[in-house]
PDB file of C-alpha atoms in Angstrom:
ATOM      1  CA  MET A   1       0.000   0.000   0.000  1.00 90.00           C
ATOM      2  CA  ASN A   2       1.197   3.507  -0.826  1.00 96.00           C
ATOM      3  CA  ARG A   3       2.078   5.133   2.524  1.00 97.00           C
ATOM      4  CA  LEU A   4       0.950   8.530   1.256  1.00 98.00           C
ATOM      5  CA  GLY A   5      -2.828   8.394   1.310  1.00 98.00           C
ATOM      6  CA  TYR A   6      -5.667  10.892   1.117  1.00 98.00           C
ATOM      7  CA  GLY A   7      -7.819  12.362   3.893  1.00 98.00           C
ATOM      8  CA  ALA A   8     -11.264  13.178   2.513  1.00 98.00           C
ATOM      9  CA  MET A   9     -12.647  15.471   5.232  1.00 97.00           C
ATOM     10  CA  GLN A  10     -12.206  18.650   3.197  1.00 96.00           C
ATOM     11  CA  LEU A  11     -14.491  17.400   0.442  1.00 98.00           C
ATOM     12  CA  ALA A  12     -17.543  18.334   2.536  1.00 98.00           C
ATOM     13  CA  GLY A  13     -18.973  21.847   2.702  1.00 97.00           C
ATOM     14  CA  PRO A  14     -17.749  24.642   5.001  1.00 95.00           C
ATOM     15  CA  ASN A  15     -16.898  23.431   8.522  1.00 94.00           C
ATOM     16  CA  VAL A  16     -17.187  19.835   7.217  1.00 96.00           C
ATOM     17  CA  TRP A  17     -20.954  20.308   7.029  1.00 96.00           C
ATOM     18  CA  GLY A  18     -23.233  19.561   4.093  1.00 96.00           C
ATOM     19  CA  PRO A  19     -22.236  19.114   0.456  1.00 97.00           C
ATOM     20  CA  PRO A  20     -19.404  20.975  -1.278  1.00 98.00           C
ATOM     21  CA  ASP A  21     -20.186  23.829  -3.651  1.00 97.00           C
ATOM     22  CA  ASP A  22     -19.073  21.688  -6.600  1.00 98.00           C
ATOM     23  CA  PRO A  23     -19.650  17.961  -6.042  1.00 98.00           C
ATOM     24  CA  ASP A  24     -18.368  17.136  -9.526  1.00 98.00           C
ATOM     25  CA  ALA A  25     -15.044  18.798  -8.717  1.00 98.00           C
ATOM     26  CA  ALA A  26     -14.832  16.773  -5.500  1.00 98.00           C
ATOM     27  CA  ARG A  27     -15.380  13.550  -7.413  1.00 98.00           C
ATOM     28  CA  ARG A  28     -12.696  14.563  -9.918  1.00 98.00           C
ATOM     29  CA  VAL A  29     -10.206  15.101  -7.086  1.00 98.00           C
ATOM     30  CA  LEU A  30     -10.891  11.612  -5.775  1.00 98.00           C
ATOM     31  CA  ARG A  31     -10.319  10.088  -9.204  1.00 98.00           C
ATOM     32  CA  LEU A  32      -7.154  12.137  -9.619  1.00 98.00           C
ATOM     33  CA  ALA A  33      -5.857  10.744  -6.332  1.00 98.00           C
ATOM     34  CA  VAL A  34      -6.192   7.220  -7.714  1.00 98.00           C
ATOM     35  CA  GLU A  35      -4.426   8.300 -10.917  1.00 98.00           C
ATOM     36  CA  LEU A  36      -1.573   9.660  -8.796  1.00 98.00           C
ATOM     37  CA  GLY A  37      -1.153   6.317  -7.086  1.00 98.00           C
ATOM     38  CA  VAL A  38      -3.066   6.862  -3.850  1.00 98.00           C
ATOM     39  CA  THR A  39      -4.366   3.553  -2.490  1.00 98.00           C
ATOM     40  CA  PHE A  40      -5.592   4.544   0.999  1.00 98.00           C
ATOM     41  CA  PHE A  41      -8.533   6.913   1.541  1.00 98.00           C
ATOM     42  CA  ASP A  42      -9.592   8.079   5.006  1.00 98.00           C
ATOM     43  CA  THR A  43     -13.161   9.179   5.697  1.00 98.00           C
ATOM     44  CA  ALA A  44     -15.947   9.094   8.299  1.00 98.00           C
ATOM     45  CA  ASN A  45     -19.728   9.006   8.557  1.00 98.00           C
ATOM     46  CA  ALA A  46     -19.483  12.325  10.408  1.00 97.00           C
ATOM     47  CA  TYR A  47     -18.070  14.191   7.387  1.00 98.00           C
ATOM     48  CA  GLY A  48     -21.114  15.943   6.062  1.00 97.00           C
ATOM     49  CA  PRO A  49     -22.580  13.883   7.764  1.00 97.00           C
ATOM     50  CA  ARG A  50     -22.504  11.055   5.186  1.00 98.00           C
ATOM     51  CA  THR A  51     -21.740  13.509   2.384  1.00 98.00           C
ATOM     52  CA  VAL A  52     -18.110  12.513   1.859  1.00 98.00           C
ATOM     53  CA  ASN A  53     -18.772   8.781   1.942  1.00 98.00           C
ATOM     54  CA  ARG A  54     -21.364   9.222  -0.792  1.00 98.00           C
ATOM     55  CA  LEU A  55     -18.916  11.234  -2.900  1.00 98.00           C
ATOM     56  CA  ILE A  56     -16.265   8.527  -2.521  1.00 98.00           C
ATOM     57  CA  GLY A  57     -18.739   5.846  -3.541  1.00 98.00           C
ATOM     58  CA  GLU A  58     -19.942   7.824  -6.536  1.00 98.00           C
ATOM     59  CA  ALA A  59     -16.421   8.634  -7.691  1.00 98.00           C
ATOM     60  CA  LEU A  60     -14.570   5.367  -7.151  1.00 98.00           C
ATOM     61  CA  ARG A  61     -16.892   2.365  -7.145  1.00 96.00           C
ATOM     62  CA  PRO A  62     -16.254  -0.278  -8.122  1.00 95.00           C
ATOM     63  CA  PHE A  63     -13.124   0.379  -6.076  1.00 97.00           C
ATOM     64  CA  PRO A  64      -9.921  -0.311  -8.031  1.00 96.00           C
ATOM     65  CA  GLU A  65      -7.915  -3.303  -6.913  1.00 95.00           C
ATOM     66  CA  GLY A  66      -5.651  -2.417  -4.003  1.00 96.00           C
ATOM     67  CA  VAL A  67      -7.637   0.659  -2.936  1.00 98.00           C
ATOM     68  CA  ILE A  68      -8.628   0.661   0.747  1.00 98.00           C
ATOM     69  CA  VAL A  69     -11.142   3.045   2.309  1.00 98.00           C
ATOM     70  CA  GLY A  70     -10.797   3.503   6.071  1.00 98.00           C
ATOM     71  CA  ASN A  71     -14.064   4.753   7.564  1.00 98.00           C
ATOM     72  CA  LYS A  72     -14.636   6.009  11.120  1.00 98.00           C
ATOM     73  CA  VAL A  73     -17.792   5.269  13.087  1.00 98.00           C
ATOM     74  CA  GLY A  74     -18.656   6.151  16.661  1.00 97.00           C
ATOM     75  CA  ALA A  75     -18.638   9.887  16.024  1.00 95.00           C
ATOM     76  CA  GLY A  76     -21.314  12.238  14.752  1.00 94.00           C
ATOM     77  CA  ARG A  77     -22.443  15.835  14.594  1.00 95.00           C
ATOM     78  CA  GLY A  78     -24.750  17.830  16.809  1.00 93.00           C
ATOM     79  CA  PRO A  79     -27.515  20.062  15.392  1.00 92.00           C
ATOM     80  CA  ASP A  80     -25.112  22.997  15.636  1.00 91.00           C
ATOM     81  CA  GLY A  81     -22.385  21.146  13.709  1.00 91.00           C
ATOM     82  CA  SER A  82     -20.419  20.272  16.852  1.00 90.00           C
ATOM     83  CA  TRP A  83     -18.439  17.023  16.989  1.00 91.00           C
ATOM     84  CA  ILE A  84     -19.864  14.397  19.326  1.00 92.00           C
ATOM     85  CA  ILE A  85     -19.044  10.801  20.240  1.00 94.00           C
ATOM     86  CA  THR A  86     -21.913   8.514  19.205  1.00 95.00           C
ATOM     87  CA  ASP A  87     -20.629   5.111  20.237  1.00 95.00           C
ATOM     88  CA  HIS A  88     -23.748   3.477  21.647  1.00 97.00           C
ATOM     89  CA  PRO A  89     -23.744  -0.053  20.185  1.00 98.00           C
ATOM     90  CA  ASP A  90     -26.990   0.486  18.263  1.00 98.00           C
ATOM     91  CA  THR A  91     -25.600   3.684  16.732  1.00 98.00           C
ATOM     92  CA  VAL A  92     -22.298   2.071  15.806  1.00 98.00           C
ATOM     93  CA  ARG A  93     -24.147  -0.758  14.080  1.00 98.00           C
ATOM     94  CA  ARG A  94     -26.347   1.692  12.170  1.00 98.00           C
ATOM     95  CA  GLN A  95     -23.355   3.787  11.099  1.00 98.00           C
ATOM     96  CA  VAL A  96     -21.531   0.760   9.701  1.00 98.00           C
ATOM     97  CA  HIS A  97     -24.556  -0.150   7.581  1.00 98.00           C
ATOM     98  CA  GLU A  98     -24.984   3.473   6.476  1.00 98.00           C
ATOM     99  CA  ALA A  99     -21.354   3.606   5.376  1.00 98.00           C
ATOM    100  CA  LEU A 100     -21.721   0.428   3.333  1.00 98.00           C
ATOM    101  CA  VAL A 101     -24.740   1.943   1.566  1.00 98.00           C
ATOM    102  CA  ASP A 102     -23.039   5.304   0.996  1.00 98.00           C
ATOM    103  CA  LEU A 103     -19.792   3.789  -0.281  1.00 98.00           C
ATOM    104  CA  GLY A 104     -21.670   1.232  -2.353  1.00 98.00           C
ATOM    105  CA  THR A 105     -19.745  -1.781  -1.116  1.00 98.00           C
ATOM    106  CA  GLU A 106     -20.685  -5.066   0.515  1.00 97.00           C
ATOM    107  CA  ALA A 107     -17.906  -4.956   3.106  1.00 98.00           C
ATOM    108  CA  SER A 108     -15.701  -2.326   4.710  1.00 98.00           C
ATOM    109  CA  GLU A 109     -11.993  -2.925   4.217  1.00 98.00           C
ATOM    110  CA  LEU A 110     -11.248  -0.963   7.405  1.00 98.00           C
ATOM    111  CA  THR A 111     -13.616   0.474   9.998  1.00 98.00           C
ATOM    112  CA  TYR A 112     -12.264   2.548  12.889  1.00 98.00           C
ATOM    113  CA  LEU A 113     -14.058   3.076  16.169  1.00 98.00           C
ATOM    114  CA  ARG A 114     -13.700   6.756  17.078  1.00 95.00           C
ATOM    115  CA  LEU A 115     -12.878   7.301  20.739  1.00 93.00           C
ATOM    116  CA  GLY A 116     -12.759  10.587  22.627  1.00 80.00           C
ATOM    117  CA  GLY A 117      -9.145  10.438  23.708  1.00 73.00           C
ATOM    118  CA  ASP A 118      -7.595  13.172  21.583  1.00 78.00           C
ATOM    119  CA  GLY A 119     -10.341  15.022  19.732  1.00 66.00           C
ATOM    120  CA  PRO A 120     -12.682  17.979  20.231  1.00 67.00           C
ATOM    121  CA  ALA A 121     -15.565  15.754  21.392  1.00 71.00           C
ATOM    122  CA  PRO A 122     -15.699  14.652  25.045  1.00 72.00           C
ATOM    123  CA  PRO A 123     -15.195  10.956  25.763  1.00 75.00           C
ATOM    124  CA  SER A 124     -18.234   8.712  26.101  1.00 86.00           C
ATOM    125  CA  ASP A 125     -19.389   6.722  29.120  1.00 90.00           C
ATOM    126  CA  VAL A 126     -20.074   3.688  26.900  1.00 95.00           C
ATOM    127  CA  PRO A 127     -17.575   0.921  27.729  1.00 95.00           C
ATOM    128  CA  LEU A 128     -15.100   0.276  24.949  1.00 95.00           C
ATOM    129  CA  GLU A 129     -15.983  -3.407  25.020  1.00 96.00           C
ATOM    130  CA  ASP A 130     -19.634  -2.666  24.181  1.00 97.00           C
ATOM    131  CA  SER A 131     -19.023  -0.440  21.164  1.00 98.00           C
ATOM    132  CA  LEU A 132     -16.030  -2.391  19.879  1.00 98.00           C
ATOM    133  CA  GLY A 133     -17.983  -5.606  20.334  1.00 98.00           C
ATOM    134  CA  VAL A 134     -20.344  -4.473  17.584  1.00 98.00           C
ATOM    135  CA  LEU A 135     -17.461  -4.154  15.131  1.00 98.00           C
ATOM    136  CA  VAL A 136     -16.197  -7.606  16.106  1.00 98.00           C
ATOM    137  CA  GLU A 137     -19.661  -9.040  15.512  1.00 98.00           C
ATOM    138  CA  LEU A 138     -19.961  -7.332  12.108  1.00 98.00           C
ATOM    139  CA  ARG A 139     -16.490  -8.516  11.168  1.00 98.00           C
ATOM    140  CA  ASP A 140     -17.491 -12.065  11.997  1.00 98.00           C
ATOM    141  CA  GLN A 141     -20.512 -11.569   9.717  1.00 98.00           C
ATOM    142  CA  GLY A 142     -18.233 -10.505   6.863  1.00 98.00           C
ATOM    143  CA  LEU A 143     -19.312  -6.843   6.780  1.00 98.00           C
ATOM    144  CA  ILE A 144     -15.938  -5.568   8.053  1.00 98.00           C
ATOM    145  CA  ARG A 145     -12.547  -6.963   7.106  1.00 98.00           C
ATOM    146  CA  ARG A 146     -10.246  -4.978   9.434  1.00 98.00           C
ATOM    147  CA  ILE A 147     -10.896  -3.083  12.668  1.00 98.00           C
ATOM    148  CA  GLY A 148      -9.095   0.082  13.781  1.00 98.00           C
ATOM    149  CA  LEU A 149      -9.226   2.675  16.562  1.00 97.00           C
ATOM    150  CA  SER A 150      -9.091   6.465  16.425  1.00 96.00           C
ATOM    151  CA  GLY A 151      -8.143   8.657  19.361  1.00 93.00           C
ATOM    152  CA  ALA A 152      -6.835   5.696  21.352  1.00 93.00           C
ATOM    153  CA  SER A 153      -4.607   5.780  24.404  1.00 92.00           C
ATOM    154  CA  PRO A 154      -2.063   2.982  24.919  1.00 93.00           C
ATOM    155  CA  GLU A 155      -4.404   1.558  27.555  1.00 93.00           C
ATOM    156  CA  MET A 156      -7.374   1.603  25.165  1.00 94.00           C
ATOM    157  CA  LEU A 157      -5.315  -0.108  22.488  1.00 96.00           C
ATOM    158  CA  ALA A 158      -4.319  -2.842  24.931  1.00 97.00           C
ATOM    159  CA  ARG A 159      -7.940  -3.345  26.042  1.00 96.00           C
ATOM    160  CA  ALA A 160      -9.113  -3.541  22.434  1.00 97.00           C
ATOM    161  CA  GLN A 161      -6.484  -6.115  21.557  1.00 98.00           C
ATOM    162  CA  LYS A 162      -7.897  -8.467  24.185  1.00 98.00           C
ATOM    163  CA  MET A 163     -11.009  -8.617  21.991  1.00 98.00           C
ATOM    164  CA  THR A 164      -9.685  -8.460  18.442  1.00 98.00           C
ATOM    165  CA  PRO A 165      -6.600  -7.761  16.332  1.00 98.00           C
ATOM    166  CA  ILE A 166      -6.283  -4.032  15.600  1.00 98.00           C
ATOM    167  CA  ALA A 167      -5.120  -3.235  12.074  1.00 98.00           C
ATOM    168  CA  ALA A 168      -4.706   0.542  12.386  1.00 98.00           C
ATOM    169  CA  VAL A 169      -4.739   3.397  14.877  1.00 98.00           C
ATOM    170  CA  GLN A 170      -5.485   6.973  13.871  1.00 97.00           C
ATOM    171  CA  ASN A 171      -4.340   9.617  16.344  1.00 95.00           C
ATOM    172  CA  ARG A 172      -3.339  13.260  16.166  1.00 93.00           C
ATOM    173  CA  PHE A 173       0.347  13.525  15.254  1.00 95.00           C
ATOM    174  CA  ASN A 174       2.369  15.986  13.207  1.00 96.00           C
ATOM    175  CA  LEU A 175       5.586  17.970  13.229  1.00 95.00           C
ATOM    176  CA  LEU A 176       4.342  20.285  16.001  1.00 94.00           C
ATOM    177  CA  ASP A 177       2.049  17.929  17.909  1.00 93.00           C
ATOM    178  CA  ARG A 178       3.501  14.591  19.044  1.00 95.00           C
ATOM    179  CA  SER A 179       0.668  13.695  21.443  1.00 92.00           C
ATOM    180  CA  GLY A 180       0.232  10.312  19.773  1.00 94.00           C
ATOM    181  CA  VAL A 181       3.853   9.249  20.178  1.00 96.00           C
ATOM    182  CA  GLN A 182       3.216   6.628  22.864  1.00 95.00           C
ATOM    183  CA  VAL A 183       0.629   4.871  20.716  1.00 96.00           C
ATOM    184  CA  LEU A 184       2.923   5.195  17.697  1.00 97.00           C
ATOM    185  CA  ALA A 185       5.608   3.287  19.597  1.00 97.00           C
ATOM    186  CA  ASP A 186       3.123   0.504  20.384  1.00 97.00           C
ATOM    187  CA  CYS A 187       2.048   0.350  16.746  1.00 98.00           C
ATOM    188  CA  GLU A 188       5.654   0.093  15.591  1.00 98.00           C
ATOM    189  CA  ALA A 189       6.370  -2.728  18.028  1.00 97.00           C
ATOM    190  CA  GLN A 190       3.255  -4.665  17.071  1.00 97.00           C
ATOM    191  CA  GLY A 191       3.124  -4.130  13.308  1.00 97.00           C
ATOM    192  CA  ILE A 192       0.009  -1.926  13.432  1.00 98.00           C
ATOM    193  CA  MET A 193      -0.538   0.824  10.843  1.00 98.00           C
ATOM    194  CA  PHE A 194      -0.439   4.316  12.411  1.00 98.00           C
ATOM    195  CA  VAL A 195      -2.425   7.027  10.599  1.00 98.00           C
ATOM    196  CA  PRO A 196      -1.698  10.574  11.843  1.00 97.00           C
ATOM    197  CA  TYR A 197      -4.574  12.992  11.395  1.00 93.00           C
ATOM    198  CA  PHE A 198      -4.017  16.713  10.797  1.00 91.00           C
ATOM    199  CA  PRO A 199      -0.576  15.804   9.391  1.00 95.00           C
ATOM    200  CA  LEU A 200       0.111  19.403   8.336  1.00 93.00           C
ATOM    201  CA  ALA A 201      -0.496  20.844  11.823  1.00 86.00           C
ATOM    202  CA  SER A 202      -3.591  22.691  10.600  1.00 72.00           C
ATOM    203  CA  GLY A 203      -1.658  25.269   8.622  1.00 73.00           C
ATOM    204  CA  ARG A 204       0.687  26.312  11.458  1.00 83.00           C
ATOM    205  CA  LEU A 205       3.932  25.267   9.737  1.00 86.00           C
ATOM    206  CA  THR A 206       5.544  28.667   9.404  1.00 84.00           C
ATOM    207  CA  GLY A 207       8.716  30.265  10.711  1.00 85.00           C
ATOM    208  CA  HIS A 208      10.735  27.107  11.302  1.00 92.00           C
ATOM    209  CA  ASP A 209      14.213  27.062   9.773  1.00 94.00           C
ATOM    210  CA  GLU A 210      14.246  23.283  10.171  1.00 95.00           C
ATOM    211  CA  LEU A 211      11.495  23.212   7.523  1.00 96.00           C
ATOM    212  CA  THR A 212      12.496  26.024   5.221  1.00 95.00           C
ATOM    213  CA  ALA A 213      16.137  25.011   4.829  1.00 97.00           C
ATOM    214  CA  PRO A 214      15.475  21.520   3.391  1.00 97.00           C
ATOM    215  CA  ALA A 215      12.548  22.910   1.387  1.00 97.00           C
ATOM    216  CA  GLU A 216      14.831  25.443  -0.300  1.00 97.00           C
ATOM    217  CA  ARG A 217      17.525  22.832  -0.884  1.00 98.00           C
ATOM    218  CA  LEU A 218      15.116  20.419  -2.532  1.00 98.00           C
ATOM    219  CA  GLY A 219      12.934  22.958  -4.336  1.00 98.00           C
ATOM    220  CA  ALA A 220       9.980  21.790  -2.241  1.00 97.00           C
ATOM    221  CA  THR A 221       7.419  23.488  -0.026  1.00 96.00           C
ATOM    222  CA  PRO A 222       7.498  23.410   3.785  1.00 95.00           C
ATOM    223  CA  ALA A 223       4.268  21.385   3.687  1.00 95.00           C
ATOM    224  CA  GLN A 224       5.909  18.762   1.493  1.00 97.00           C
ATOM    225  CA  VAL A 225       8.854  18.559   3.890  1.00 97.00           C
ATOM    226  CA  ALA A 226       6.472  18.157   6.859  1.00 97.00           C
ATOM    227  CA  LEU A 227       4.737  15.249   5.107  1.00 98.00           C
ATOM    228  CA  ALA A 228       8.083  13.787   4.100  1.00 98.00           C
ATOM    229  CA  TRP A 229       9.249  13.921   7.720  1.00 98.00           C
ATOM    230  CA  LEU A 230       6.223  11.871   8.794  1.00 98.00           C
ATOM    231  CA  LEU A 231       7.077   9.200   6.236  1.00 98.00           C
ATOM    232  CA  ARG A 232      10.651   9.138   7.513  1.00 98.00           C
ATOM    233  CA  ARG A 233       9.644   9.322  11.200  1.00 97.00           C
ATOM    234  CA  SER A 234       8.281   5.783  11.230  1.00 98.00           C
ATOM    235  CA  PRO A 235       7.755   2.904   8.802  1.00 97.00           C
ATOM    236  CA  ALA A 236       4.403   2.296  10.516  1.00 98.00           C
ATOM    237  CA  MET A 237       3.139   5.674   9.314  1.00 98.00           C
ATOM    238  CA  VAL A 238       0.517   6.060   6.572  1.00 98.00           C
ATOM    239  CA  VAL A 239       0.024   9.785   5.986  1.00 98.00           C
ATOM    240  CA  ILE A 240      -3.351  11.247   4.909  1.00 98.00           C
ATOM    241  CA  PRO A 241      -3.106  14.914   3.858  1.00 97.00           C
ATOM    242  CA  GLY A 242      -6.402  16.243   2.608  1.00 96.00           C
ATOM    243  CA  THR A 243      -7.389  18.870   0.090  1.00 97.00           C
ATOM    244  CA  ALA A 244     -10.107  19.691  -2.409  1.00 97.00           C
ATOM    245  CA  ASN A 245      -7.587  21.419  -4.676  1.00 97.00           C
ATOM    246  CA  PRO A 246      -6.050  19.331  -7.508  1.00 98.00           C
ATOM    247  CA  ASP A 247      -2.762  21.267  -7.438  1.00 98.00           C
ATOM    248  CA  HIS A 248      -2.419  20.772  -3.671  1.00 97.00           C
ATOM    249  CA  LEU A 249      -3.153  17.088  -4.174  1.00 98.00           C
ATOM    250  CA  ARG A 250      -0.347  16.777  -6.725  1.00 98.00           C
ATOM    251  CA  ALA A 251       2.022  18.585  -4.361  1.00 98.00           C
ATOM    252  CA  ASN A 252       1.045  16.367  -1.443  1.00 98.00           C
ATOM    253  CA  THR A 253       1.630  13.143  -3.349  1.00 98.00           C
ATOM    254  CA  ALA A 254       5.018  14.452  -4.515  1.00 98.00           C
ATOM    255  CA  ALA A 255       6.098  14.526  -0.860  1.00 98.00           C
ATOM    256  CA  ALA A 256       6.948  10.836  -1.153  1.00 97.00           C
ATOM    257  CA  GLU A 257       9.889  11.737  -3.397  1.00 97.00           C
ATOM    258  CA  VAL A 258      10.910  14.534  -1.015  1.00 98.00           C
ATOM    259  CA  ALA A 259      11.052  11.951   1.779  1.00 98.00           C
ATOM    260  CA  GLN A 260      13.605   9.933  -0.155  1.00 97.00           C
ATOM    261  CA  ASN A 261      15.862  12.977  -0.481  1.00 98.00           C
ATOM    262  CA  LEU A 262      15.800  14.316   3.073  1.00 98.00           C
ATOM    263  CA  THR A 263      19.125  13.732   4.796  1.00 98.00           C
ATOM    264  CA  ASP A 264      19.287  11.955   8.129  1.00 98.00           C
ATOM    265  CA  ALA A 265      20.531  15.175   9.709  1.00 98.00           C
ATOM    266  CA  GLU A 266      17.520  17.104   8.367  1.00 98.00           C
ATOM    267  CA  VAL A 267      15.154  14.444   9.687  1.00 98.00           C
ATOM    268  CA  ALA A 268      16.851  14.608  13.100  1.00 97.00           C
ATOM    269  CA  ARG A 269      16.537  18.397  13.259  1.00 97.00           C
ATOM    270  CA  LEU A 270      12.841  18.203  12.367  1.00 97.00           C
ATOM    271  CA  THR A 271      12.257  15.519  14.984  1.00 97.00           C
ATOM    272  CA  GLY A 272      14.026  17.711  17.537  1.00 96.00           C
ATOM    273  CA  LEU A 273      11.490  20.517  17.159  1.00 95.00           C
ATOM    274  CA  VAL A 274       9.437  18.835  19.900  1.00 94.00           C
ATOM    275  CA  ASP A 275      10.613  16.928  22.962  1.00 94.00           C
ATOM    276  CA  GLU A 276       8.757  13.688  22.350  1.00 93.00           C
ATOM    277  CA  SER A 277       9.705  12.347  25.789  1.00 91.00           C
ATOM    278  CA  LYS A 278       7.265  14.846  27.319  1.00 88.00           C
ATOM    279  CA  ALA A 279       4.431  14.318  24.838  1.00 88.00           C
ATOM    280  CA  VAL A 280       1.201  12.828  26.195  1.00 82.00           C
ATOM    281  CA  LEU A 281      -2.153  12.013  24.660  1.00 81.00           C
ATOM    282  CA  ASP A 282      -4.569  14.853  25.269  1.00 73.00           C
ATOM    283  CA  ARG A 283      -7.455  16.725  23.776  1.00 64.00           C
ATOM    284  CA  PRO A 284      -6.496  19.783  21.676  1.00 63.00           C
ATOM    285  CA  HIS A 285      -6.334  23.190  23.281  1.00 49.00           C
ATOM    286  CA  ARG A 286      -8.777  25.923  22.248  1.00 45.00           C
ATOM    287  CA  SER A 287      -6.135  27.557  20.020  1.00 43.00           C
ATOM    288  CA  THR A 288      -5.707  24.271  18.188  1.00 46.00           C
ATOM    289  CA  LEU A 289      -9.455  23.927  17.652  1.00 44.00           C
ATOM    290  CA  ASP A 290      -9.597  27.456  16.240  1.00 52.00           C
ATOM    291  CA  ALA A 291      -6.720  26.610  13.917  1.00 47.00           C
ATOM    292  CA  LEU A 292      -8.505  23.453  12.767  1.00 47.00           C
ATOM    293  CA  ARG A 293     -11.623  25.374  11.873  1.00 48.00           C
ATOM    294  CA  SER A 294      -9.687  27.925   9.831  1.00 50.00           C
ATOM    295  CA  ALA A 295      -7.605  25.220   8.185  1.00 47.00           C
ATOM    296  CA  ALA A 296     -10.740  23.443   6.976  1.00 47.00           C
ATOM    297  CA  GLU A 297     -11.386  26.512   4.846  1.00 44.00           C
ATOM    298  CA  SER A 298      -7.896  27.731   3.956  1.00 46.00           C
ATOM    299  CA  HIS A 299      -6.836  24.414   2.409  1.00 43.00           C
ATOM    300  CA  ARG A 300      -9.770  24.104   0.055  1.00 44.00           C
TER     301      ARG A 300
END
């Protein structure tokens, strides 16, 4: 699988709510991603809600051989567009079936259970075993092929693994935010795919010589270097930058070549921007949430 994938959140309307202004353009971007060699697409029922999954199904089905769509359930949207955890077992079951309908497929290649460990929504009181048990049941029925977690602590990952193999974990992780580093280490040790969300730090990658120097040397952008660093940071990493802009998509996919040309010293300096030994899993601060909202618009 190509370790540089595509995050589809930005294909929804403003604030990840409702349809985009130009659904045809969104479908063209998805097809372009496949043409550029992308084989992993990340999405969620909550994007729209359901809007992005429908766009992916309309654009890509029947899915080309080797293409995997990772879909998150267990999260939803409030009437005001807020992000909420919706992991009651009945809701999780319904969301899985909705995603299969929207994507137009008989089985999900990868379904994540969204937890409240590192996102803007507060954690749920529903026991992990209850909500995850639904995914295990649906996997045993053949409706899910692989199970993942999103927003998981090391303890949650360990609890989940007592019930089922975990194929992937998606946590917040980027050049400026290493809060998922403990889970990343567990994924590396256990051969689990780690999918960092907000890989470009929500547009805050400015003013760092550690980025601009290799970018100038390689004729690349700082964003490309930040994505390249993620690919070099760990072989477990599958990176999912998102955009609705075809030119940005081409630039993002070109980051794989940039990764091959970063020197070890440049990678070390980028890694040293944050003291990973002090990083802990946490929910984002208010300033981060504000940056996320603005980034959802600025990267379109």
